[in-house]
PDB file of C-alpha atoms in Angstrom:
ATOM      1  CA  UNK A 491      -3.440   9.733 -13.581  1.00  0.00           C
ATOM      2  CA  UNK A 492      -0.224   7.835 -14.268  1.00  0.00           C
ATOM      3  CA  UNK A 493       0.171   4.199 -13.223  1.00  0.00           C
ATOM      4  CA  UNK A 494       2.388   1.194 -13.895  1.00  0.00           C
ATOM      5  CA  UNK A 495       0.401  -1.356 -15.915  1.00  0.00           C
ATOM      6  CA  UNK A 496       1.079  -5.084 -16.280  1.00  0.00           C
ATOM      7  CA  UNK A 497      -1.159  -6.544 -18.992  1.00  0.00           C
ATOM      8  CA  UNK A 498       0.462  -9.973 -19.258  1.00  0.00           C
ATOM      9  CA  UNK A 499       3.006 -12.143 -17.492  1.00  0.00           C
ATOM     10  CA  UNK A 500       6.585 -11.653 -18.569  1.00  0.00           C
ATOM     11  CA  UNK A 501       9.850  -9.837 -17.834  1.00  0.00           C
ATOM     12  CA  UNK A 502       9.816  -6.661 -15.754  1.00  0.00           C
ATOM     13  CA  UNK A 503      10.844  -4.718 -18.884  1.00  0.00           C
ATOM     14  CA  UNK A 504       7.294  -5.126 -20.240  1.00  0.00           C
ATOM     15  CA  UNK A 505       5.825  -2.922 -17.510  1.00  0.00           C
ATOM     16  CA  UNK A 506       4.495   0.348 -18.914  1.00  0.00           C
ATOM     17  CA  UNK A 507       3.794   3.773 -17.421  1.00  0.00           C
ATOM     18  CA  UNK A 508       0.346   4.705 -18.742  1.00  0.00           C
ATOM     19  CA  UNK A 509      -2.412   7.242 -18.342  1.00  0.00           C
ATOM     20  CA  UNK A 510      -5.400   5.506 -16.724  1.00  0.00           C
ATOM     21  CA  UNK A 511      -8.662   6.693 -15.229  1.00  0.00           C
ATOM     22  CA  UNK A 512      -8.393   8.143 -11.756  1.00  0.00           C
ATOM     23  CA  UNK A 513     -10.465   5.938  -9.417  1.00  0.00           C
ATOM     24  CA  UNK A 514     -13.541   7.074  -7.524  1.00  0.00           C
ATOM     25  CA  UNK A 515     -13.812   5.759  -3.947  1.00  0.00           C
ATOM     26  CA  UNK A 516     -16.736   3.518  -3.039  1.00  0.00           C
ATOM     27  CA  UNK A 517     -18.752   4.006   0.146  1.00  0.00           C
ATOM     28  CA  UNK A 518     -16.117   2.589   2.541  1.00  0.00           C
ATOM     29  CA  UNK A 519     -13.086   3.564   0.481  1.00  0.00           C
ATOM     30  CA  UNK A 520     -10.677   6.468   0.619  1.00  0.00           C
ATOM     31  CA  UNK A 521      -8.921   7.994  -2.374  1.00  0.00           C
ATOM     32  CA  UNK A 522      -5.225   8.342  -1.576  1.00  0.00           C
ATOM     33  CA  UNK A 523      -2.645  10.425  -3.382  1.00  0.00           C
ATOM     34  CA  UNK A 524       0.256   7.991  -3.229  1.00  0.00           C
ATOM     35  CA  UNK A 525       3.592   9.510  -2.280  1.00  0.00           C
ATOM     36  CA  UNK A 526       5.660   6.323  -2.068  1.00  0.00           C
ATOM     37  CA  UNK A 527       5.190   2.623  -2.677  1.00  0.00           C
ATOM     38  CA  UNK A 528       7.510  -0.313  -1.987  1.00  0.00           C
ATOM     39  CA  UNK A 529       8.558  -3.439  -3.887  1.00  0.00           C
ATOM     40  CA  UNK A 530       7.712  -6.844  -2.399  1.00  0.00           C
ATOM     41  CA  UNK A 531       7.931 -10.524  -3.337  1.00  0.00           C
ATOM     42  CA  UNK A 532       4.322 -10.231  -4.522  1.00  0.00           C
ATOM     43  CA  UNK A 533       5.341  -7.789  -7.262  1.00  0.00           C
ATOM     44  CA  UNK A 534       8.292  -9.872  -8.440  1.00  0.00           C
ATOM     45  CA  UNK A 535       6.106 -12.994  -8.664  1.00  0.00           C
ATOM     46  CA  UNK A 536       2.986 -11.313 -10.051  1.00  0.00           C
ATOM     47  CA  UNK A 537       4.696  -9.504 -12.926  1.00  0.00           C
ATOM     48  CA  UNK A 538       6.423 -12.708 -14.112  1.00  0.00           C
ATOM     49  CA  UNK A 539       3.613 -15.126 -13.185  1.00  0.00           C
ATOM     50  CA  UNK A 540       6.224 -17.278 -11.435  1.00  0.00           C
ATOM     51  CA  UNK A 541       6.107 -19.673  -9.699  1.00  0.00           C
ATOM     52  CA  UNK A 542       3.153 -20.729 -11.844  1.00  0.00           C
ATOM     53  CA  UNK A 543       1.263 -22.028  -8.800  1.00  0.00           C
ATOM     54  CA  UNK A 544       0.758 -18.388  -7.808  1.00  0.00           C
ATOM     55  CA  UNK A 545      -1.334 -17.813 -10.933  1.00  0.00           C
ATOM     56  CA  UNK A 546      -4.192 -19.382  -8.998  1.00  0.00           C
ATOM     57  CA  UNK A 547      -4.064 -16.171  -6.961  1.00  0.00           C
ATOM     58  CA  UNK A 548      -2.901 -13.649  -9.565  1.00  0.00           C
ATOM     59  CA  UNK A 549      -4.985 -14.879 -12.521  1.00  0.00           C
ATOM     60  CA  UNK A 550      -4.542 -17.977 -14.672  1.00  0.00           C
ATOM     61  CA  UNK A 551      -3.703 -16.287 -17.969  1.00  0.00           C
ATOM     62  CA  UNK A 552      -2.982 -12.664 -17.067  1.00  0.00           C
ATOM     63  CA  UNK A 553      -2.931 -10.560 -13.888  1.00  0.00           C
ATOM     64  CA  UNK A 554      -6.345  -9.880 -12.369  1.00  0.00           C
ATOM     65  CA  UNK A 555      -4.936  -6.655 -10.954  1.00  0.00           C
ATOM     66  CA  UNK A 556      -3.109  -4.933 -13.843  1.00  0.00           C
ATOM     67  CA  UNK A 557      -1.539  -2.317 -11.539  1.00  0.00           C
ATOM     68  CA  UNK A 558       0.895  -4.000  -9.118  1.00  0.00           C
ATOM     69  CA  UNK A 559       1.900  -2.738  -5.676  1.00  0.00           C
ATOM     70  CA  UNK A 560       0.718  -3.608  -2.170  1.00  0.00           C
ATOM     71  CA  UNK A 561       2.299  -1.030   0.113  1.00  0.00           C
ATOM     72  CA  UNK A 562       2.039   2.749   0.258  1.00  0.00           C
ATOM     73  CA  UNK A 563       2.263   6.035   2.073  1.00  0.00           C
ATOM     74  CA  UNK A 564       0.274   9.088   1.061  1.00  0.00           C
ATOM     75  CA  UNK A 565      -2.494  11.556   1.851  1.00  0.00           C
ATOM     76  CA  UNK A 566      -6.275  11.082   1.783  1.00  0.00           C
ATOM     77  CA  UNK A 567      -7.755  13.194  -1.008  1.00  0.00           C
ATOM     78  CA  UNK A 568     -11.420  12.195  -0.706  1.00  0.00           C
ATOM     79  CA  UNK A 569     -13.625   9.789   1.242  1.00  0.00           C
ATOM     80  CA  UNK A 570     -16.579   7.578   0.425  1.00  0.00           C
ATOM     81  CA  UNK A 571     -19.824   8.463   2.131  1.00  0.00           C
ATOM     82  CA  UNK A 572     -19.559   5.737   4.796  1.00  0.00           C
ATOM     83  CA  UNK A 573     -15.908   6.246   5.754  1.00  0.00           C
ATOM     84  CA  UNK A 574     -15.536   6.846   9.509  1.00  0.00           C
ATOM     85  CA  UNK A 575     -11.818   6.433  10.247  1.00  0.00           C
ATOM     86  CA  UNK A 576     -10.254   9.152   8.090  1.00  0.00           C
ATOM     87  CA  UNK A 577     -10.713  12.681   6.854  1.00  0.00           C
ATOM     88  CA  UNK A 578      -9.449  14.541   3.812  1.00  0.00           C
ATOM     89  CA  UNK A 579      -5.842  15.568   4.387  1.00  0.00           C
ATOM     90  CA  UNK A 580      -4.916  12.698   6.717  1.00  0.00           C
ATOM     91  CA  UNK A 581      -1.442  11.240   6.182  1.00  0.00           C
ATOM     92  CA  UNK A 582      -1.738   7.443   5.971  1.00  0.00           C
ATOM     93  CA  UNK A 583       0.243   4.330   5.141  1.00  0.00           C
ATOM     94  CA  UNK A 584      -0.021   0.556   5.217  1.00  0.00           C
ATOM     95  CA  UNK A 585       0.161  -2.878   3.674  1.00  0.00           C
ATOM     96  CA  UNK A 586      -3.015  -2.924   1.561  1.00  0.00           C
ATOM     97  CA  UNK A 587      -2.770  -6.554   0.387  1.00  0.00           C
ATOM     98  CA  UNK A 588      -5.709  -7.763   2.496  1.00  0.00           C
ATOM     99  CA  UNK A 589      -8.006  -5.403   0.581  1.00  0.00           C
ATOM    100  CA  UNK A 590      -6.470  -5.002  -2.874  1.00  0.00           C
ATOM    101  CA  UNK A 591      -3.472  -3.936  -4.927  1.00  0.00           C
ATOM    102  CA  UNK A 592      -2.452  -1.110  -7.211  1.00  0.00           C
ATOM    103  CA  UNK A 593      -0.109   1.188  -5.279  1.00  0.00           C
ATOM    104  CA  UNK A 594       2.312   1.811  -8.174  1.00  0.00           C
ATOM    105  CA  UNK A 595       0.139   4.711  -9.260  1.00  0.00           C
ATOM    106  CA  UNK A 596      -0.422   8.368  -8.510  1.00  0.00           C
ATOM    107  CA  UNK A 597      -3.759   7.579  -6.843  1.00  0.00           C
ATOM    108  CA  UNK A 598      -5.525   4.557  -5.397  1.00  0.00           C
ATOM    109  CA  UNK A 599      -9.011   3.975  -3.961  1.00  0.00           C
ATOM    110  CA  UNK A 600      -8.866   1.402  -1.163  1.00  0.00           C
ATOM    111  CA  UNK A 601     -10.979   0.283   1.811  1.00  0.00           C
ATOM    112  CA  UNK A 602     -10.389   2.372   4.906  1.00  0.00           C
ATOM    113  CA  UNK A 603      -9.383  -0.756   6.859  1.00  0.00           C
ATOM    114  CA  UNK A 604      -6.358  -1.235   4.575  1.00  0.00           C
ATOM    115  CA  UNK A 605      -4.429   1.680   6.075  1.00  0.00           C
ATOM    116  CA  UNK A 606      -3.489   3.394   9.322  1.00  0.00           C
ATOM    117  CA  UNK A 607      -2.642   6.977  10.227  1.00  0.00           C
ATOM    118  CA  UNK A 608       0.959   7.946   9.714  1.00  0.00           C
ATOM    119  CA  UNK A 609       2.542   9.608  12.747  1.00  0.00           C
ATOM    120  CA  UNK A 610       3.966  13.066  12.079  1.00  0.00           C
ATOM    121  CA  UNK A 611       7.443  11.969  13.170  1.00  0.00           C
ATOM    122  CA  UNK A 612       7.539   9.179  10.555  1.00  0.00           C
ATOM    123  CA  UNK A 613       8.615  10.427   7.081  1.00  0.00           C
ATOM    124  CA  UNK A 614       6.589   9.253   4.088  1.00  0.00           C
ATOM    125  CA  UNK A 615       9.571   7.411   2.588  1.00  0.00           C
ATOM    126  CA  UNK A 616      10.235   5.439   5.757  1.00  0.00           C
ATOM    127  CA  UNK A 617       6.542   4.734   6.294  1.00  0.00           C
ATOM    128  CA  UNK A 618       6.279   3.072   2.879  1.00  0.00           C
ATOM    129  CA  UNK A 619       9.255   0.906   3.821  1.00  0.00           C
ATOM    130  CA  UNK A 620       7.912  -0.181   7.205  1.00  0.00           C
ATOM    131  CA  UNK A 621       4.407  -1.603   7.076  1.00  0.00           C
ATOM    132  CA  UNK A 622       4.976  -5.000   5.421  1.00  0.00           C
ATOM    133  CA  UNK A 623       8.573  -5.767   6.432  1.00  0.00           C
ATOM    134  CA  UNK A 624       8.188  -4.536  10.004  1.00  0.00           C
ATOM    135  CA  UNK A 625       5.050  -6.587  10.575  1.00  0.00           C
ATOM    136  CA  UNK A 626       6.703  -9.724   9.198  1.00  0.00           C
ATOM    137  CA  UNK A 627       9.764  -9.164  11.371  1.00  0.00           C
ATOM    138  CA  UNK A 628       7.711  -8.394  14.487  1.00  0.00           C
ATOM    139  CA  UNK A 629       5.305 -11.289  14.071  1.00  0.00           C
ATOM    140  CA  UNK A 630       8.171 -13.647  13.214  1.00  0.00           C
ATOM    141  CA  UNK A 631      10.431 -12.679  16.099  1.00  0.00           C
ATOM    142  CA  UNK A 632       7.930 -11.687  18.789  1.00  0.00           C
ATOM    143  CA  UNK A 633       4.613 -13.456  18.161  1.00  0.00           C
ATOM    144  CA  UNK A 634       5.981 -16.776  16.872  1.00  0.00           C
ATOM    145  CA  UNK A 635       9.647 -16.630  17.838  1.00  0.00           C
ATOM    146  CA  UNK A 636       8.977 -15.542  21.448  1.00  0.00           C
ATOM    147  CA  UNK A 637      12.208 -13.578  21.417  1.00  0.00           C
ATOM    148  CA  UNK A 638      13.849 -12.923  24.786  1.00  0.00           C
ATOM    149  CA  UNK A 639      16.769 -10.835  25.938  1.00  0.00           C
ATOM    150  CA  UNK A 640      20.278 -12.024  25.069  1.00  0.00           C
ATOM    151  CA  UNK A 641      19.262 -14.776  22.675  1.00  0.00           C
ATOM    152  CA  UNK A 642      21.522 -15.952  19.867  1.00  0.00           C
ATOM    153  CA  UNK A 643      19.501 -15.096  16.736  1.00  0.00           C
ATOM    154  CA  UNK A 644      20.126 -15.870  13.059  1.00  0.00           C
ATOM    155  CA  UNK A 645      18.347 -14.078  10.210  1.00  0.00           C
ATOM    156  CA  UNK A 646      18.512 -15.667   6.760  1.00  0.00           C
ATOM    157  CA  UNK A 647      17.979 -13.312   3.824  1.00  0.00           C
ATOM    158  CA  UNK A 648      19.168 -10.604   6.180  1.00  0.00           C
ATOM    159  CA  UNK A 649      20.034  -7.902   3.653  1.00  0.00           C
ATOM    160  CA  UNK A 650      16.455  -7.029   2.702  1.00  0.00           C
ATOM    161  CA  UNK A 651      13.619  -5.177   4.403  1.00  0.00           C
ATOM    162  CA  UNK A 652      12.632  -7.914   6.857  1.00  0.00           C
ATOM    163  CA  UNK A 653      16.250  -8.580   7.783  1.00  0.00           C
ATOM    164  CA  UNK A 654      17.104  -4.939   8.451  1.00  0.00           C
ATOM    165  CA  UNK A 655      14.065  -4.432  10.700  1.00  0.00           C
ATOM    166  CA  UNK A 656      14.480  -7.873  12.295  1.00  0.00           C
ATOM    167  CA  UNK A 657      18.040  -6.958  13.259  1.00  0.00           C
ATOM    168  CA  UNK A 658      16.843  -3.845  15.054  1.00  0.00           C
ATOM    169  CA  UNK A 659      14.050  -5.655  16.905  1.00  0.00           C
ATOM    170  CA  UNK A 660      16.553  -8.298  18.030  1.00  0.00           C
ATOM    171  CA  UNK A 661      19.033  -5.634  19.122  1.00  0.00           C
ATOM    172  CA  UNK A 662      16.281  -3.982  21.152  1.00  0.00           C
ATOM    173  CA  UNK A 663      16.281  -7.296  23.061  1.00  0.00           C
ATOM    174  CA  UNK A 664      20.097  -7.213  23.463  1.00  0.00           C
ATOM    175  CA  UNK A 665      20.527 -10.275  21.241  1.00  0.00           C
ATOM    176  CA  UNK A 666      23.588 -11.472  19.348  1.00  0.00           C
ATOM    177  CA  UNK A 667      22.532 -11.462  15.705  1.00  0.00           C
ATOM    178  CA  UNK A 668      24.010 -13.349  12.753  1.00  0.00           C
ATOM    179  CA  UNK A 669      22.926 -12.375   9.244  1.00  0.00           C
ATOM    180  CA  UNK A 670      23.051 -14.574   6.140  1.00  0.00           C
ATOM    181  CA  UNK A 671      23.198 -13.079   2.632  1.00  0.00           C
ATOM    182  CA  UNK A 672      25.819 -12.448  -0.056  1.00  0.00           C
ATOM    183  CA  UNK A 673      27.632  -9.889  -2.206  1.00  0.00           C
ATOM    184  CA  UNK A 674      27.812  -6.192  -1.409  1.00  0.00           C
ATOM    185  CA  UNK A 675      25.085  -6.635   1.183  1.00  0.00           C
ATOM    186  CA  UNK A 676      27.531  -8.177   3.641  1.00  0.00           C
ATOM    187  CA  UNK A 677      29.464  -4.962   4.280  1.00  0.00           C
ATOM    188  CA  UNK A 678      26.219  -2.987   4.568  1.00  0.00           C
ATOM    189  CA  UNK A 679      24.941  -5.557   7.059  1.00  0.00           C
ATOM    190  CA  UNK A 680      28.075  -5.161   9.197  1.00  0.00           C
ATOM    191  CA  UNK A 681      27.617  -1.403   9.170  1.00  0.00           C
ATOM    192  CA  UNK A 682      23.958  -1.849  10.145  1.00  0.00           C
ATOM    193  CA  UNK A 683      24.972  -3.749  13.290  1.00  0.00           C
ATOM    194  CA  UNK A 684      25.008  -7.487  12.623  1.00  0.00           C
ATOM    195  CA  UNK A 685      27.465  -9.159  14.999  1.00  0.00           C
ATOM    196  CA  UNK A 686      28.350 -11.848  12.454  1.00  0.00           C
ATOM    197  CA  UNK A 687      27.653 -12.222   8.735  1.00  0.00           C
ATOM    198  CA  UNK A 688      27.671 -15.385   6.617  1.00  0.00           C
ATOM    199  CA  UNK A 689      28.009 -15.472   2.830  1.00  0.00           C
ATOM    200  CA  UNK A 690      25.617 -18.233   1.790  1.00  0.00           C
ATOM    201  CA  UNK A 691      27.603 -18.760  -1.421  1.00  0.00           C
ATOM    202  CA  UNK A 692      30.614 -19.784   0.672  1.00  0.00           C
ATOM    203  CA  UNK A 693      29.088 -21.334   3.784  1.00  0.00           C
ATOM    204  CA  UNK A 694      25.906 -23.289   4.562  1.00  0.00           C
ATOM    205  CA  UNK A 695      24.749 -22.184   7.999  1.00  0.00           C
ATOM    206  CA  UNK A 696      22.653 -25.349   8.392  1.00  0.00           C
ATOM    207  CA  UNK A 697      25.904 -27.363   8.411  1.00  0.00           C
ATOM    208  CA  UNK A 698      27.580 -25.169  11.001  1.00  0.00           C
ATOM    209  CA  UNK A 699      28.502 -26.179  14.541  1.00  0.00           C
ATOM    210  CA  UNK A 700      26.953 -22.931  15.816  1.00  0.00           C
ATOM    211  CA  UNK A 701      23.547 -23.225  17.464  1.00  0.00           C
ATOM    212  CA  UNK A 702      20.795 -20.618  17.695  1.00  0.00           C
ATOM    213  CA  UNK A 703      17.914 -19.867  20.039  1.00  0.00           C
ATOM    214  CA  UNK A 704      15.866 -18.402  17.189  1.00  0.00           C
ATOM    215  CA  UNK A 705      16.086 -18.438  13.388  1.00  0.00           C
ATOM    216  CA  UNK A 706      14.069 -15.960  11.309  1.00  0.00           C
ATOM    217  CA  UNK A 707      14.079 -17.011   7.659  1.00  0.00           C
ATOM    218  CA  UNK A 708      13.061 -14.697   4.824  1.00  0.00           C
ATOM    219  CA  UNK A 709      14.484 -16.991   2.100  1.00  0.00           C
ATOM    220  CA  UNK A 710      13.544 -20.554   3.045  1.00  0.00           C
ATOM    221  CA  UNK A 711      15.321 -23.033   0.752  1.00  0.00           C
ATOM    222  CA  UNK A 712      15.916 -26.077   2.983  1.00  0.00           C
ATOM    223  CA  UNK A 713      13.859 -28.947   4.357  1.00  0.00           C
ATOM    224  CA  UNK A 714      12.676 -28.555   7.977  1.00  0.00           C
ATOM    225  CA  UNK A 715      15.180 -31.125   9.290  1.00  0.00           C
ATOM    226  CA  UNK A 716      18.111 -29.023   8.106  1.00  0.00           C
ATOM    227  CA  UNK A 717      17.143 -26.190  10.437  1.00  0.00           C
ATOM    228  CA  UNK A 718      16.595 -28.503  13.389  1.00  0.00           C
ATOM    229  CA  UNK A 719      20.321 -29.300  13.439  1.00  0.00           C
ATOM    230  CA  UNK A 720      21.371 -25.728  14.212  1.00  0.00           C
ATOM    231  CA  UNK A 721      18.690 -24.932  16.804  1.00  0.00           C
ATOM    232  CA  UNK A 722      19.441 -25.130  20.496  1.00  0.00           C
ATOM    233  CA  UNK A 723      17.325 -27.640  22.499  1.00  0.00           C
ATOM    234  CA  UNK A 724      14.608 -25.028  23.131  1.00  0.00           C
ATOM    235  CA  UNK A 725      15.177 -23.166  19.878  1.00  0.00           C
ATOM    236  CA  UNK A 726      12.545 -22.028  17.376  1.00  0.00           C
ATOM    237  CA  UNK A 727      12.571 -21.685  13.603  1.00  0.00           C
ATOM    238  CA  UNK A 728      10.227 -19.153  11.975  1.00  0.00           C
ATOM    239  CA  UNK A 729       9.881 -18.502   8.250  1.00  0.00           C
ATOM    240  CA  UNK A 730       8.267 -15.461   6.662  1.00  0.00           C
ATOM    241  CA  UNK A 731       9.038 -16.325   3.022  1.00  0.00           C
ATOM    242  CA  UNK A 732      10.966 -18.437   0.540  1.00  0.00           C
ATOM    243  CA  UNK A 733      10.431 -21.201  -1.993  1.00  0.00           C
ATOM    244  CA  UNK A 734       6.781 -22.239  -2.084  1.00  0.00           C
ATOM    245  CA  UNK A 735       7.586 -25.968  -1.937  1.00  0.00           C
ATOM    246  CA  UNK A 736       9.678 -25.548   1.197  1.00  0.00           C
ATOM    247  CA  UNK A 737       7.065 -23.342   2.852  1.00  0.00           C
ATOM    248  CA  UNK A 738       4.403 -25.980   2.239  1.00  0.00           C
ATOM    249  CA  UNK A 739       6.735 -28.677   3.547  1.00  0.00           C
ATOM    250  CA  UNK A 740       7.278 -26.756   6.780  1.00  0.00           C
ATOM    251  CA  UNK A 741       3.570 -26.014   7.151  1.00  0.00           C
ATOM    252  CA  UNK A 742       2.651 -29.691   6.788  1.00  0.00           C
ATOM    253  CA  UNK A 743       5.379 -31.000   9.105  1.00  0.00           C
ATOM    254  CA  UNK A 744       5.418 -28.364  11.839  1.00  0.00           C
ATOM    255  CA  UNK A 745       3.387 -30.532  14.216  1.00  0.00           C
ATOM    256  CA  UNK A 746       5.831 -33.465  14.056  1.00  0.00           C
ATOM    257  CA  UNK A 747       9.138 -31.615  14.416  1.00  0.00           C
ATOM    258  CA  UNK A 748      10.970 -32.043  17.737  1.00  0.00           C
ATOM    259  CA  UNK A 749      11.808 -28.337  17.820  1.00  0.00           C
ATOM    260  CA  UNK A 750       9.119 -25.797  16.877  1.00  0.00           C
ATOM    261  CA  UNK A 751       8.951 -24.585  13.264  1.00  0.00           C
ATOM    262  CA  UNK A 752       6.431 -22.015  12.071  1.00  0.00           C
ATOM    263  CA  UNK A 753       5.242 -20.318   8.898  1.00  0.00           C
ATOM    264  CA  UNK A 754       4.000 -16.805   9.692  1.00  0.00           C
ATOM    265  CA  UNK A 755       0.519 -16.106   8.267  1.00  0.00           C
ATOM    266  CA  UNK A 756       0.944 -12.331   8.051  1.00  0.00           C
ATOM    267  CA  UNK A 757      -1.687 -10.202   9.780  1.00  0.00           C
ATOM    268  CA  UNK A 758      -1.272  -6.962   7.824  1.00  0.00           C
ATOM    269  CA  UNK A 759      -0.723  -3.758   9.841  1.00  0.00           C
ATOM    270  CA  UNK A 760      -1.510  -5.491  13.159  1.00  0.00           C
ATOM    271  CA  UNK A 761       1.625  -4.481  15.041  1.00  0.00           C
ATOM    272  CA  UNK A 762       2.285  -1.001  13.702  1.00  0.00           C
ATOM    273  CA  UNK A 763       1.593   0.638  17.085  1.00  0.00           C
ATOM    274  CA  UNK A 764       4.538  -1.283  18.550  1.00  0.00           C
ATOM    275  CA  UNK A 765       6.640  -0.343  15.527  1.00  0.00           C
ATOM    276  CA  UNK A 766       5.719   3.327  16.050  1.00  0.00           C
ATOM    277  CA  UNK A 767       6.942   3.126  19.653  1.00  0.00           C
ATOM    278  CA  UNK A 768      10.257   1.599  18.587  1.00  0.00           C
ATOM    279  CA  UNK A 769      10.700   4.171  15.834  1.00  0.00           C
ATOM    280  CA  UNK A 770       9.912   7.134  18.076  1.00  0.00           C
ATOM    281  CA  UNK A 771      12.362   5.875  20.704  1.00  0.00           C
ATOM    282  CA  UNK A 772      15.116   5.593  18.082  1.00  0.00           C
ATOM    283  CA  UNK A 773      15.374   1.801  18.268  1.00  0.00           C
ATOM    284  CA  UNK A 774      14.461   1.182  14.627  1.00  0.00           C
ATOM    285  CA  UNK A 775      14.663   3.011  11.320  1.00  0.00           C
ATOM    286  CA  UNK A 776      14.044   2.090   7.704  1.00  0.00           C
ATOM    287  CA  UNK A 777      16.917   1.135   5.412  1.00  0.00           C
ATOM    288  CA  UNK A 778      15.894   2.429   1.994  1.00  0.00           C
ATOM    289  CA  UNK A 779      17.092   1.462  -1.476  1.00  0.00           C
ATOM    290  CA  UNK A 780      15.903   4.273  -3.729  1.00  0.00           C
ATOM    291  CA  UNK A 781      13.556   5.954  -4.215  1.00  0.00           C
ATOM    292  CA  UNK A 782      13.122   5.056  -7.879  1.00  0.00           C
ATOM    293  CA  UNK A 783      10.869   7.289 -10.020  1.00  0.00           C
ATOM    294  CA  UNK A 784       7.529   5.753 -10.967  1.00  0.00           C
ATOM    295  CA  UNK A 785       8.587   5.254 -14.591  1.00  0.00           C
ATOM    296  CA  UNK A 786      11.468   3.044 -13.420  1.00  0.00           C
ATOM    297  CA  UNK A 787       9.307   0.696 -11.351  1.00  0.00           C
ATOM    298  CA  UNK A 788      10.203  -2.219 -13.630  1.00  0.00           C
ATOM    299  CA  UNK A 789      13.898  -1.637 -12.917  1.00  0.00           C
ATOM    300  CA  UNK A 790      13.167  -1.426  -9.195  1.00  0.00           C
ATOM    301  CA  UNK A 791      11.314  -4.760  -9.259  1.00  0.00           C
ATOM    302  CA  UNK A 792      14.121  -6.377 -11.275  1.00  0.00           C
ATOM    303  CA  UNK A 793      16.704  -5.028  -8.804  1.00  0.00           C
ATOM    304  CA  UNK A 794      14.667  -6.564  -5.979  1.00  0.00           C
ATOM    305  CA  UNK A 795      14.209  -9.892  -7.767  1.00  0.00           C
ATOM    306  CA  UNK A 796      17.930 -10.242  -8.427  1.00  0.00           C
ATOM    307  CA  UNK A 797      18.577  -9.769  -4.702  1.00  0.00           C
ATOM    308  CA  UNK A 798      20.812  -6.745  -5.225  1.00  0.00           C
ATOM    309  CA  UNK A 799      19.003  -4.462  -2.785  1.00  0.00           C
ATOM    310  CA  UNK A 800      19.874  -3.588   0.803  1.00  0.00           C
ATOM    311  CA  UNK A 801      16.826  -2.740   2.854  1.00  0.00           C
ATOM    312  CA  UNK A 802      13.519  -1.869   1.243  1.00  0.00           C
ATOM    313  CA  UNK A 803      13.180  -0.857  -2.421  1.00  0.00           C
ATOM    314  CA  UNK A 804      11.064   2.323  -2.616  1.00  0.00           C
ATOM    315  CA  UNK A 805       9.277   3.961  -5.554  1.00  0.00           C
ATOM    316  CA  UNK A 806       8.232   7.636  -5.645  1.00  0.00           C
ATOM    317  CA  UNK A 807       4.748   7.674  -7.159  1.00  0.00           C
ATOM    318  CA  UNK A 808       3.737  11.324  -7.461  1.00  0.00           C
ATOM    319  CA  UNK A 809       5.380  14.741  -7.208  1.00  0.00           C
ATOM    320  CA  UNK A 810       4.507  16.693  -4.073  1.00  0.00           C
TER     321      UNK A 810
END
């Protein structure tokens, strides 16, 4: 089978499309023919080995998992002898990061608990774009943010996958939503339905006189006190990603802040039933950048890392 291989840390241009051995599923694993995968922060950091602190997870000197990718949609081709949740031919998708990596490939063998069934009404492309971003947005806004109707919500890093889904979840609660990003994304964000957009290169929202009931941050770059200033008295700040130093700072100080601040510890695939309901009712959809062909995965990851994407960057992994 063909797969994207990362043998050492370095620029995305060093990624290679290679012929590798097709995996055989273990007793509790399913073999999936991957239709689409999606680019995430994990891939951008793992390929480059940056920030270096992450090498404690990825491998000190080279990647432990030479095939990147942590999100997929596809079809079950075979099952291990102890698999009970799926059958050959089932359409599936999910964020597989709790059980392994390697979705930038034509096939992957992964534990059956890493995936869920894909509803018929959800296209494969959109499914690959939903599992990680939608769970982060849902858990950030609903589980930790306690979103309520008609709140004033701000989403930082709003032009990516989490931001586009977060907008739609907030709009399902009749909220006013401000999005922070820059460049060509701003017009796309207006078209997507943001009530207000802020170009972070021109304006620092943490120095604004505007106040918010809830902030969802996908690109945390400030100290916790900066966000406190723009929260309403009962406001909440929730981060789902950003600079590792700032995330650690928020995690260690969240119990002493006057207004609640949280770092979301993602529970992969937990809330997909709620996402299915919203999708089927027409309240959310995926915003897709791509799909890129498998051989251009390095370009897709670079595009993501440079912050040029709107929505979720998708890679087509095998012809159907």
